Coordinates of C-alpha atoms and ligand atoms in Angstrom, one line a residue:
X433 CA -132.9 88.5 -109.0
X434 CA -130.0 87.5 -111.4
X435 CA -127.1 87.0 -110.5
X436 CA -123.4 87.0 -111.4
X437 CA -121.0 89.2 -112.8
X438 CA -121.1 91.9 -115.5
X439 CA -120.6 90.1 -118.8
X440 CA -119.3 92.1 -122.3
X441 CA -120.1 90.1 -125.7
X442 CA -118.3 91.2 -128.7
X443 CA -119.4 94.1 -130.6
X444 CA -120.2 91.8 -133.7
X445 CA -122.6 89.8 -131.9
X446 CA -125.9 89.3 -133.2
X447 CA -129.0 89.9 -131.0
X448 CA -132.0 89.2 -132.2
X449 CA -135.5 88.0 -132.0
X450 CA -137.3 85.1 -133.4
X451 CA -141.1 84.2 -134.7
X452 CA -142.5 81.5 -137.7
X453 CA -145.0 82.4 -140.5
X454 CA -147.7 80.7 -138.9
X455 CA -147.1 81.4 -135.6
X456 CA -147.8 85.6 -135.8
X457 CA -148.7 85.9 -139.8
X458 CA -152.6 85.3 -139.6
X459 CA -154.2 86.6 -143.1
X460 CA -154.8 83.0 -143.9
X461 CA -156.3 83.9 -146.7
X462 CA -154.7 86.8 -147.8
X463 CA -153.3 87.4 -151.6
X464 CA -153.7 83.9 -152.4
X465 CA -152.3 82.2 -149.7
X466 CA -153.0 78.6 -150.4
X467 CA -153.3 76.1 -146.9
X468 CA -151.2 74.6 -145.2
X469 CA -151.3 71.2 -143.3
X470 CA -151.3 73.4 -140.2
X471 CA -154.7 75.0 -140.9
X472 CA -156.2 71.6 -141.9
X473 CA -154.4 70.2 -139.1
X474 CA -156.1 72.4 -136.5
X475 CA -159.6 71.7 -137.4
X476 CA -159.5 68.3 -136.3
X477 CA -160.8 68.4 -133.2
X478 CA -158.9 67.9 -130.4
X479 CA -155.8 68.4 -132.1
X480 CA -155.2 72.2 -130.7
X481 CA -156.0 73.4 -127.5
X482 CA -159.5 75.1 -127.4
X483 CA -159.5 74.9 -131.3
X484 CA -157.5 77.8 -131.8
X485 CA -155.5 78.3 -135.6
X486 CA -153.4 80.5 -137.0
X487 CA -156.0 82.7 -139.2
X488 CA -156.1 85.5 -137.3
X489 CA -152.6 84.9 -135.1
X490 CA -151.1 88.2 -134.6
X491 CA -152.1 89.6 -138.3
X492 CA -148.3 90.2 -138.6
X493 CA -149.2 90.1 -142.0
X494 CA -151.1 93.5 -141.5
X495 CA -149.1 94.6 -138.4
X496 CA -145.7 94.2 -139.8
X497 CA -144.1 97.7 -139.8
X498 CA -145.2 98.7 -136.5
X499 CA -143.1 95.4 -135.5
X500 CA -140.5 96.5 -137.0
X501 CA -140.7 99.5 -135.6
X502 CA -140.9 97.5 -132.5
X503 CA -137.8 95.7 -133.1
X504 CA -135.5 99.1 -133.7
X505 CA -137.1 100.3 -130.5
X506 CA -136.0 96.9 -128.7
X507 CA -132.3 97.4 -130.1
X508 CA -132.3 94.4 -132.0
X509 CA -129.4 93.8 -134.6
X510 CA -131.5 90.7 -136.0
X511 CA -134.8 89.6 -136.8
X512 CA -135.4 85.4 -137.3
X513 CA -138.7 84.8 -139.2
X514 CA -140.1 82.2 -141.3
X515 CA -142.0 82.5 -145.0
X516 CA -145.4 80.3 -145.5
X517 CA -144.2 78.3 -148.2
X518 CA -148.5 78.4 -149.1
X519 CA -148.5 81.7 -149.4
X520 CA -145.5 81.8 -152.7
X521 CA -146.6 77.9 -153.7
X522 CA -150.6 78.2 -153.4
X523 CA -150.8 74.8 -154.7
X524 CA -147.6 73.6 -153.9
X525 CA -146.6 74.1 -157.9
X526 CA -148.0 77.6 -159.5
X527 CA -146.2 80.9 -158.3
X528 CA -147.7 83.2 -156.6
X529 CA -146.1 86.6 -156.6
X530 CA -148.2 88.5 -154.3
X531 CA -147.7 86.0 -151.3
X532 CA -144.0 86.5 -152.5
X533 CA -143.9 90.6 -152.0
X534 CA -145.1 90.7 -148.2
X535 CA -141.7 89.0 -147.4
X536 CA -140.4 91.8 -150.3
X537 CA -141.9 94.7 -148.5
X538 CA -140.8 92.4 -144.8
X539 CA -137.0 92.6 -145.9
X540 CA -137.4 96.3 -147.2
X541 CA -139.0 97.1 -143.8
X542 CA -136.2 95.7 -141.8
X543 CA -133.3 96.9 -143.6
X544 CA -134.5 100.4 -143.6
X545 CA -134.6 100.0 -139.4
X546 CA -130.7 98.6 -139.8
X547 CA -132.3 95.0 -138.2
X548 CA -130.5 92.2 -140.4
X549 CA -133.3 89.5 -141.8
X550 CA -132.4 85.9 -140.7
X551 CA -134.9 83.8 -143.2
X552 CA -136.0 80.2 -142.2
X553 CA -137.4 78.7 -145.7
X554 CA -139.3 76.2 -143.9
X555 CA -141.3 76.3 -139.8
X556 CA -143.5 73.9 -140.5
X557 CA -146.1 75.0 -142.8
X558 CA -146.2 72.5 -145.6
X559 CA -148.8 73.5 -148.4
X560 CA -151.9 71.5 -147.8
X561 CA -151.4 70.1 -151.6
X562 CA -148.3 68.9 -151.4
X563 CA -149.4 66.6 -147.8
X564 CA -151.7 65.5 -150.1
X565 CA -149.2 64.2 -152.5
X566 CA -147.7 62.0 -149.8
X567 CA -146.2 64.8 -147.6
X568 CA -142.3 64.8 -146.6
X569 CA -142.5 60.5 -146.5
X570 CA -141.9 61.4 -151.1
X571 CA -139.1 61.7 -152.3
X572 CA -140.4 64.4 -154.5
X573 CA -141.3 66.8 -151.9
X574 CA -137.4 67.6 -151.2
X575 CA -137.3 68.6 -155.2
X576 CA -140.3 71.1 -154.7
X577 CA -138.6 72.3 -151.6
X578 CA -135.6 73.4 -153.7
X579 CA -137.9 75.1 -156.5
X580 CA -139.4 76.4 -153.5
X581 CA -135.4 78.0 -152.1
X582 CA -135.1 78.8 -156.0
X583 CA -137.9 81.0 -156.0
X584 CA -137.6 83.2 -153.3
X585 CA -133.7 83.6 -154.1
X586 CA -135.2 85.3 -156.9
X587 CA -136.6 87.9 -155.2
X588 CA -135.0 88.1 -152.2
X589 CA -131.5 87.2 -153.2
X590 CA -130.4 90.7 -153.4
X591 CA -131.5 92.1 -150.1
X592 CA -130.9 88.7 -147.6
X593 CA -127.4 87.5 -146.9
X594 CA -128.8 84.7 -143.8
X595 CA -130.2 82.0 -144.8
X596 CA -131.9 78.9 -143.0
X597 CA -133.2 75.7 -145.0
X598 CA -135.1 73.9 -142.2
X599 CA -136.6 74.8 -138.5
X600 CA -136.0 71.8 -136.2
X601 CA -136.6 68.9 -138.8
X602 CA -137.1 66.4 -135.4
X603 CA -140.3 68.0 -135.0
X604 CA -141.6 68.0 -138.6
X605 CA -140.7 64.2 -138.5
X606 CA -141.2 62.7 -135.4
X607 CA -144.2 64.9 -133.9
X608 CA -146.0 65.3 -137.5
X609 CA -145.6 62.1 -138.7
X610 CA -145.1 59.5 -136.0
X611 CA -146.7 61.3 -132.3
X612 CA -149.1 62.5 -134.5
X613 CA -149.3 65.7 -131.9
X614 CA -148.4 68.5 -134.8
X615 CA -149.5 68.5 -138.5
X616 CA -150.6 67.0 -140.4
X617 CA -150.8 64.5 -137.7
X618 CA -150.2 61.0 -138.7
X619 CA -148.8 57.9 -136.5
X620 CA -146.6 56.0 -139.1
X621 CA -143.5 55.2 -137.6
X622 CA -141.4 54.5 -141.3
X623 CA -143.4 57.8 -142.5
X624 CA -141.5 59.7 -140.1
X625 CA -137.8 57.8 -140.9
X626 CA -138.6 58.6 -144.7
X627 CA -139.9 62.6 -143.5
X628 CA -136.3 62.8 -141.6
X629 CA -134.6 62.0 -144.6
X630 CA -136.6 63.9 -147.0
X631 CA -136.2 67.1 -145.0
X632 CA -132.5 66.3 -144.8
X633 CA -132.0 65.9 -148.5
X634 CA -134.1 69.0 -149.3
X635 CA -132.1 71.0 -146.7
X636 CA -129.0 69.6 -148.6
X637 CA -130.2 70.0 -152.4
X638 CA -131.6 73.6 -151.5
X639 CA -128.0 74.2 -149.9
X640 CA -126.8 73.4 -153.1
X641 CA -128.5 75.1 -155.1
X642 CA -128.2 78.3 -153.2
X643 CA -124.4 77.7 -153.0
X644 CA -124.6 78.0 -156.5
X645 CA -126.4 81.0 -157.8
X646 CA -124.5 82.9 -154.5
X647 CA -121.1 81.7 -153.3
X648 CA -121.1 84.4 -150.8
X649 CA -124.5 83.8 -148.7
X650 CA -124.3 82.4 -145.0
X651 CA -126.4 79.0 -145.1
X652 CA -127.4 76.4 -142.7
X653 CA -129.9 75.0 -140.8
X654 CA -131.4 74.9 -137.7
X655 CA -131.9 72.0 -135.4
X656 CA -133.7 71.2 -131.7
X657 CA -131.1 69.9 -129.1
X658 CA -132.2 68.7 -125.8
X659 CA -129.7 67.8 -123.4
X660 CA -130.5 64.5 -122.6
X661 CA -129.7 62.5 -118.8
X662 CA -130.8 59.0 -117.7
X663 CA -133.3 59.3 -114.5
X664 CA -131.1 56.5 -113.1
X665 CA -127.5 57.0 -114.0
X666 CA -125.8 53.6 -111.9
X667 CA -128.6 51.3 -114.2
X668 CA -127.1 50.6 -117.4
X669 CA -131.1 50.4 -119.0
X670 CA -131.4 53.9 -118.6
X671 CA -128.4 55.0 -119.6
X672 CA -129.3 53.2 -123.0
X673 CA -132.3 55.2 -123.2
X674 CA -130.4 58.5 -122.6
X675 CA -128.2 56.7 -125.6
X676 CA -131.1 56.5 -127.8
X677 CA -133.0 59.4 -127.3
X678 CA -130.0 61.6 -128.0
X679 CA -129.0 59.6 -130.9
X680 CA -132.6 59.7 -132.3
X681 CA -133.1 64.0 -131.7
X682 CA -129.5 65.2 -131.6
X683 CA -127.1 62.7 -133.6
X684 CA -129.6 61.6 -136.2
X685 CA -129.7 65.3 -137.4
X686 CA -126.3 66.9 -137.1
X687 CA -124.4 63.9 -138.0
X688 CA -125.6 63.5 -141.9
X689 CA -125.2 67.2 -142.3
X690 CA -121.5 67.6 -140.4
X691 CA -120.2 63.7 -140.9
X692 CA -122.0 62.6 -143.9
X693 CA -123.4 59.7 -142.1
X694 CA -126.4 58.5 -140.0
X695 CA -125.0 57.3 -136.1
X696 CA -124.4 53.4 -136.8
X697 CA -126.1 53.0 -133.2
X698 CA -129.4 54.7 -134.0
X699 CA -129.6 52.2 -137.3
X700 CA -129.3 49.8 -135.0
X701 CA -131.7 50.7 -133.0
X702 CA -134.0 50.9 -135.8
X703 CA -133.5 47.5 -136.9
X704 CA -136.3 46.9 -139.6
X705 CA -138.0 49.8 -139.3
X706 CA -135.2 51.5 -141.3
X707 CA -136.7 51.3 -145.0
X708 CA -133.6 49.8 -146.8
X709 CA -134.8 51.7 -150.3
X710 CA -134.9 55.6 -148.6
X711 CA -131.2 56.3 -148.9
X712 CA -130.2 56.1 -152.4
X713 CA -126.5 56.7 -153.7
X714 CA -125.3 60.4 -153.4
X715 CA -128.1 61.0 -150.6
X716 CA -125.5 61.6 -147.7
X717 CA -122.9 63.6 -150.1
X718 CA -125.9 66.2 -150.8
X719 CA -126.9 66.0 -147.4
X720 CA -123.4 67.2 -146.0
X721 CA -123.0 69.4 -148.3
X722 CA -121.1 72.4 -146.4
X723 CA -123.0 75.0 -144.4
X724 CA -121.7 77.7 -142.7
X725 CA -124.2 78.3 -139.7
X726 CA -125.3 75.3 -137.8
X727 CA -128.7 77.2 -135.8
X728 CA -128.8 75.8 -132.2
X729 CA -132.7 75.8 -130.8
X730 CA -131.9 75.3 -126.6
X731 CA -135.3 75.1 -123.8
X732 CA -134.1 72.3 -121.4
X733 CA -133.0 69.6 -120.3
X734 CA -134.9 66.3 -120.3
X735 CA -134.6 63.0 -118.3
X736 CA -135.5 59.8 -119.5
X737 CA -136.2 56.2 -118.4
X738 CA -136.8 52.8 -119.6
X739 CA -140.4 52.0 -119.5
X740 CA -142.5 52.4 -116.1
X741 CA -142.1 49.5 -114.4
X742 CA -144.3 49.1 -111.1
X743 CA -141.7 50.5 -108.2
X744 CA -141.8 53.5 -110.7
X745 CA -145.0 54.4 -110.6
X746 CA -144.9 57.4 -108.5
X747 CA -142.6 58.9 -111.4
X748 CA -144.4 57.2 -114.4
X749 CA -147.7 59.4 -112.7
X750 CA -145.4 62.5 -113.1
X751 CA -144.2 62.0 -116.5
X752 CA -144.3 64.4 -119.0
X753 CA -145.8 61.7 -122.0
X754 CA -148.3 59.2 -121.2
X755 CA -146.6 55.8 -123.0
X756 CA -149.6 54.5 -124.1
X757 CA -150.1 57.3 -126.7
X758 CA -147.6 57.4 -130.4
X759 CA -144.6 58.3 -129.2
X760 CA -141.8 60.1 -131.3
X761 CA -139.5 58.0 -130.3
X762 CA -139.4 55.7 -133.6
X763 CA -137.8 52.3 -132.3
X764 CA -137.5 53.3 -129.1
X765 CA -140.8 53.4 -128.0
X766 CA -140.1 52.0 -124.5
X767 CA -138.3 55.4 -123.3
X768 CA -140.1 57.7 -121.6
X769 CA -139.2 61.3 -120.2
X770 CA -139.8 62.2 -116.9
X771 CA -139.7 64.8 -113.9
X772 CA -136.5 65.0 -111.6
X773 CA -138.5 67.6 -110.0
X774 CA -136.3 70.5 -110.6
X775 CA -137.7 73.7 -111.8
X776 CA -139.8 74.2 -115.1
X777 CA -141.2 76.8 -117.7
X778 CA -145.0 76.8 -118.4
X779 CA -144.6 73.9 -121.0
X780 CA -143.2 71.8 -117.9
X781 CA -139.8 71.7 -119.7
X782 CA -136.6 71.6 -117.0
X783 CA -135.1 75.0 -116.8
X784 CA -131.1 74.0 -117.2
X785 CA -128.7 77.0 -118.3
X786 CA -125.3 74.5 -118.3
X787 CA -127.5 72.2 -120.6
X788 CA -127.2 75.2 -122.9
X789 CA -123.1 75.4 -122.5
X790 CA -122.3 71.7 -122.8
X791 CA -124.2 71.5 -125.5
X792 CA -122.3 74.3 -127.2
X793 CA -119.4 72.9 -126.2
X794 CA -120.0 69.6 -127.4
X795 CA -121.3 70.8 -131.0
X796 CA -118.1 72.7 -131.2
X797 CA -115.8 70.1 -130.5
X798 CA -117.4 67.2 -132.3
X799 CA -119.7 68.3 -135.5
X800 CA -118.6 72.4 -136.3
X801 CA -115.3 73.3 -135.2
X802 CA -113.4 71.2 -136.8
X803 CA -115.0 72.3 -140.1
X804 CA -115.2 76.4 -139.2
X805 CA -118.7 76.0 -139.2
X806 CA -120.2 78.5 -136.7
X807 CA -123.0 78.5 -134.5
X808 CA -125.9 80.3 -133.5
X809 CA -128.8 80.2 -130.8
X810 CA -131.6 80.5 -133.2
X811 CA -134.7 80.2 -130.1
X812 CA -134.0 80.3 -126.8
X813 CA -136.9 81.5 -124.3
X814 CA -139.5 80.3 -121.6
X815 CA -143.7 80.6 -121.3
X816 CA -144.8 81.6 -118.8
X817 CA -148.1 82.2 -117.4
X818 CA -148.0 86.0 -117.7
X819 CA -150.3 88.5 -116.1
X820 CA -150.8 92.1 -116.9
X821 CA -151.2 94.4 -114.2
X822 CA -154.4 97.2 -114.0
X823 CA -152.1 99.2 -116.9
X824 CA -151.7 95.9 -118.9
X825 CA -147.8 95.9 -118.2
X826 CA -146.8 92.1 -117.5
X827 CA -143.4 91.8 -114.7
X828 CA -142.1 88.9 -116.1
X829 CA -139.5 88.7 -113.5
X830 CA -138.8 84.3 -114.4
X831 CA -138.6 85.3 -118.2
X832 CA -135.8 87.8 -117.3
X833 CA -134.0 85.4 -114.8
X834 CA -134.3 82.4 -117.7
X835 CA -132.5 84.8 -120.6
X836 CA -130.1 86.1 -117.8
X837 CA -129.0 82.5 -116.9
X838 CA -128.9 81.4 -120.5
X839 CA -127.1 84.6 -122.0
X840 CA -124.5 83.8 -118.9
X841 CA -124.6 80.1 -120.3
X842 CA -123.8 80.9 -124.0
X843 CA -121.0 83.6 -122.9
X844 CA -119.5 80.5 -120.7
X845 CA -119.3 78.5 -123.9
X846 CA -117.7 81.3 -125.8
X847 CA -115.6 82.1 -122.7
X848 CA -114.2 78.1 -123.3
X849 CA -114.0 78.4 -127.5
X850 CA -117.0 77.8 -129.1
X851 CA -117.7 79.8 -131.9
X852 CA -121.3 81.6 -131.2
X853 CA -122.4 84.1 -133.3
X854 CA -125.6 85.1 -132.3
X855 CA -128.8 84.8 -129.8
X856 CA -132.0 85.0 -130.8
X857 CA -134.9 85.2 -128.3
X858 CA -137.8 82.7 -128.7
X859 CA -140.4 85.3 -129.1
X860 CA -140.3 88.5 -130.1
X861 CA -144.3 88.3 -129.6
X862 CA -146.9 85.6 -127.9
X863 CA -148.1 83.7 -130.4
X864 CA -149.6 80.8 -131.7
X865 CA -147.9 78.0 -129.7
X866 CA -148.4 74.7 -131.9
X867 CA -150.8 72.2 -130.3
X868 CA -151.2 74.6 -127.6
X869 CA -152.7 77.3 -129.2
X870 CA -152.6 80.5 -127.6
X871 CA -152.5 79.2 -124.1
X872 CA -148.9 79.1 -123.8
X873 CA -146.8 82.9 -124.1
X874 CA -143.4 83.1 -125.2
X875 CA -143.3 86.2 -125.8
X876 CA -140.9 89.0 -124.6
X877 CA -143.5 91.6 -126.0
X878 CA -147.5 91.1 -125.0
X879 CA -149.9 90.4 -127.7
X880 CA -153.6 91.2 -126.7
X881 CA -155.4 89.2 -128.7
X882 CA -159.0 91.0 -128.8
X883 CA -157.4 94.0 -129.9
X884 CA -154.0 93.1 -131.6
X885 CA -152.3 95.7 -129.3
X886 CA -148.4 95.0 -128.1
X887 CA -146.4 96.1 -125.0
X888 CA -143.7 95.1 -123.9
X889 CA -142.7 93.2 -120.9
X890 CA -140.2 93.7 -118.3
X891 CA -138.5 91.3 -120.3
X892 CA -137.9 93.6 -123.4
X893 CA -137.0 96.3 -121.6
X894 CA -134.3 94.0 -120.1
X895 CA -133.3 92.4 -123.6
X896 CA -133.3 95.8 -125.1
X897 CA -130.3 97.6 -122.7
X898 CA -128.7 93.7 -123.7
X899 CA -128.8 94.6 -126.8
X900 CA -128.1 98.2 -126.9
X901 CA -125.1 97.3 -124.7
X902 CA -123.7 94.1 -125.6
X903 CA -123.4 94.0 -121.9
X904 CA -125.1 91.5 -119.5
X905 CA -125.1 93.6 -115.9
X906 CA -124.2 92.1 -112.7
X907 CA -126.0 92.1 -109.6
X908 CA -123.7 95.6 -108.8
X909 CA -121.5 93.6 -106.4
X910 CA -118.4 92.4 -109.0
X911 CA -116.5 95.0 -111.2
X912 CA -117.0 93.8 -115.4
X913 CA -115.5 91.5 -116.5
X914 CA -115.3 90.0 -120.2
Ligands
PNW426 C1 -139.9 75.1 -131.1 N1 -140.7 69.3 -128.3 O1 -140.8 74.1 -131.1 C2 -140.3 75.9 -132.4 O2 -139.2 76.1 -133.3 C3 -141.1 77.1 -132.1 O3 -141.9 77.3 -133.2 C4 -141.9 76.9 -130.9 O4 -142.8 77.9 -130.7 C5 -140.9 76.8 -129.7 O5 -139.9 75.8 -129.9 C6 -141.5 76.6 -128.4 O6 -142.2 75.4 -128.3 C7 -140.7 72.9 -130.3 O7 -141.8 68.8 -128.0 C8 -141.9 72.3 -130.0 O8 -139.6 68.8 -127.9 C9 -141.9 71.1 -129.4 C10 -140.7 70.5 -129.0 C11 -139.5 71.2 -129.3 C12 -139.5 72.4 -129.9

């Protein structure tokens, strides 16, 4: 089933697995937890699949040192997890210190199983109180963000060296604020522009700040990348919308933070849309301040088109977004994806391993390289529709050959100079997939959610010899090669 060579990675080379507070945590009201806009968020109805939230999850929060234990068992040198900013900021202002110690006794957990924390300050889970004082679109959010960084350096300063302002900022902006399909679901196109820069100055100020009271910490951020191709390559309309769809979720993110400056064409594009008082003097300066980890989040490919004219109806009935819902595509509304027809995970997303090596590649060569800024695969992983057999083992034979392909794809980029550090499977559990719920499983281990018990799939057992090896094996039929 795969294919290819033996691969060696270097012995430094971080493997790890990833999850986010409110994806596996549950305990929603735990300590003091306060809420987030994600449990307000979900009891809309309609908003997640089958009404499902995050309260109960994978009571991680409860569970935690068996998954630990877990993750020594599954050879990982890393863990990647996220801490609810709700449970620290109840009320987006007043500490509170026993949501603060579960990520104390976390860290404690992991180091005594030799697994290196990877901390993401921020996956999404805005306290409730703070959406309520105007969300990301204030200004003053970013400053309570860095309060925020300042407060769990304090306790966790000591005992974390990794550190990662933001999870995918594209999402918090453009599907929270202008699809309107994740929390806290609102369809204001200029909401989202002043959310993207918001998150970006927060990420910059809290980079800052950290920089400060710790020269010596690895910091960055992590950003989605799709790898973006026009359905029609020989028409120069979609090749425009290719253009703007990777300048509106690639360029728009990594350029402030590597070049100091939004991509002229996306402003463009924008026209009036852009709100001429967000960017004030010093904005872009804080926002590029330097960061030594750019965090790569890789699932597919996607194709794109200009609108759905008539003689393209047969695709515009395949297409992965119906256009006449909000689209994240701020200014760029007219641009749809759609399906070329080539394979596809669960979520319908295009299965592409060389997506994940240009893009690599082209991160190297343009954004980090030339600044020493290295880079690691913070998520990278498939659903699938997984079914346990009579003993409750699942034989996720597609979730293998996806990491295979991909693992191949980053060593191909290393192989040709990129400077990748790390991998980090997206999940180390099922879990609470977003709008989906729990219909959608990432995960390399099997959650049963009536009784909270985990068990690996063939994909972990795979992941772990990986791991354990630093060694991708070949099909048998070519000697190793490195
Ligand atoms: C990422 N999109 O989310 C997140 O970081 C994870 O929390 C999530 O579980 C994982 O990928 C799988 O979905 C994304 O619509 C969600 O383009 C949606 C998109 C991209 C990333």
């Amino acid at each position: 089933m795969t294919a290819g060579p033996s691969l060696s990675f270097p012995p430094d080379f971080l493997w790890g697995a990833a999850t986010a507070s409110y994806q596996i945590e549950g305990a929603g009201a735990a300590d003091g937890r306060g809420e987030s806009i994600w449990d307000t968020f979900a009891r809309v109805p309609g908003k997640v699949l089958h009404g499902h939230d995050g309260s109960v999850a994978c009571d991680h929060y409860h569970l935690y040192p068996q998954d630990v234990a877990l993750m020594r068992e599954l050879n990982l040198s890393a863990y990647r997890f996220s801490l609810a900013w709700p449970r620290i900021f109840p009320d987006g202002r007043t500490l509170n210190r026993a949501g603060l110690d579960f990520y104390s006794r976390l860290v404690d957990e992991l180091l005594a199983a030799g697994v290196t924390p990877w901390l993401t300050l921020y996956h999404w889970d805005l306290p409730q109180a703070l959406e309520e004082a105007g969300g990301w679109p204030e200004r003053d959010t970013a400053l309570r963000f860095v309060d925020y960084a300042a407060t769990v350096h304090d306790a966790l300063g000591d005992r974390v060296h990794y550190w990662t302002t933001l999870n995918e900022p594209w999402c918090s902006a453009f599907l929270g604020y202008a699809a309107g399909v994740h929390a806290p679901g609102r369809t204001e196109p200029q909401a989202a522009l002043r959310a993207a820069h918001h998150l970006l100055l927060g990420h910059g100020l809290a980079t800052q700040e950290l920089r400060r009271r710790d020269p010596s910490l690895s910091l960055g951020l992590t950003l989605n990348f799709t790898d973006t191709h026009p359905l029609d390559p020989a028409t120069e309309r979609d090749q425009d919308a290719a253009r703007r769809i990777d300048g509106l979720a690639n360029r728009f993110f990594v350029e402030p933070v590597t070049l100091g400056a939004y991509p002229a064409d996306v402003l463009d594009d924008l026209g009036d849309l852009w709100p001429q008082d967000l960017v004030h003097d010093g904005d872009l300066e804080v926002i590029a301040t330097p960061i030594d980890v750019l965090g790569v989040n890789y699932y597919a490919t996607q194709t794109v088109t200009a609108g759905c004219p008539p003689e393209r109806a047969a695709v515009a009935a395949a297409q992965a977004r119906r256009h006449d819902l909000p689209s994240p595509s701020v200014g760029s509304e007219h641009v749809v994806g759609v399906r070329r027809g080539i394979p596809v995970s669960d979520m319908g997303w295009e299965i592409s391993p060389d997506g994940l090596s240009d893009l690599l590649l082209r991160l190297h060569k343009d954004y980090t390289g030339p600044q020493g800024v290295r880079l690691v695969v913070t998520e990278n992983g498939a659903a699938a529709d997984d079914r346990p057999d009579a003993a409750g083992f699942v034989d996720d034979r597609d979730r293998v050959d996806y990491l295979d392909k991909h693992l191949r794809a980053v060593h191909d980029a290393v192989s040709r100079g990129a400077d990748v550090d790390g991998y980090f499977v997206w999940s180390l559990l099922d879990n609470f997939e977003w709008a989906w719920g729990y219909t959608k499983r990432f995960g390399i281990v099997r959650v049963d959610y009536d009784t909270q018990e985990r068990t690996p799939k063939a994909s972990a057992r795979w992941y772990a010899d990986v791991a354990g090896s630093g060694l991708i094996s070949g099909n048998g039929a070519q000697a190793p090669t490195t």
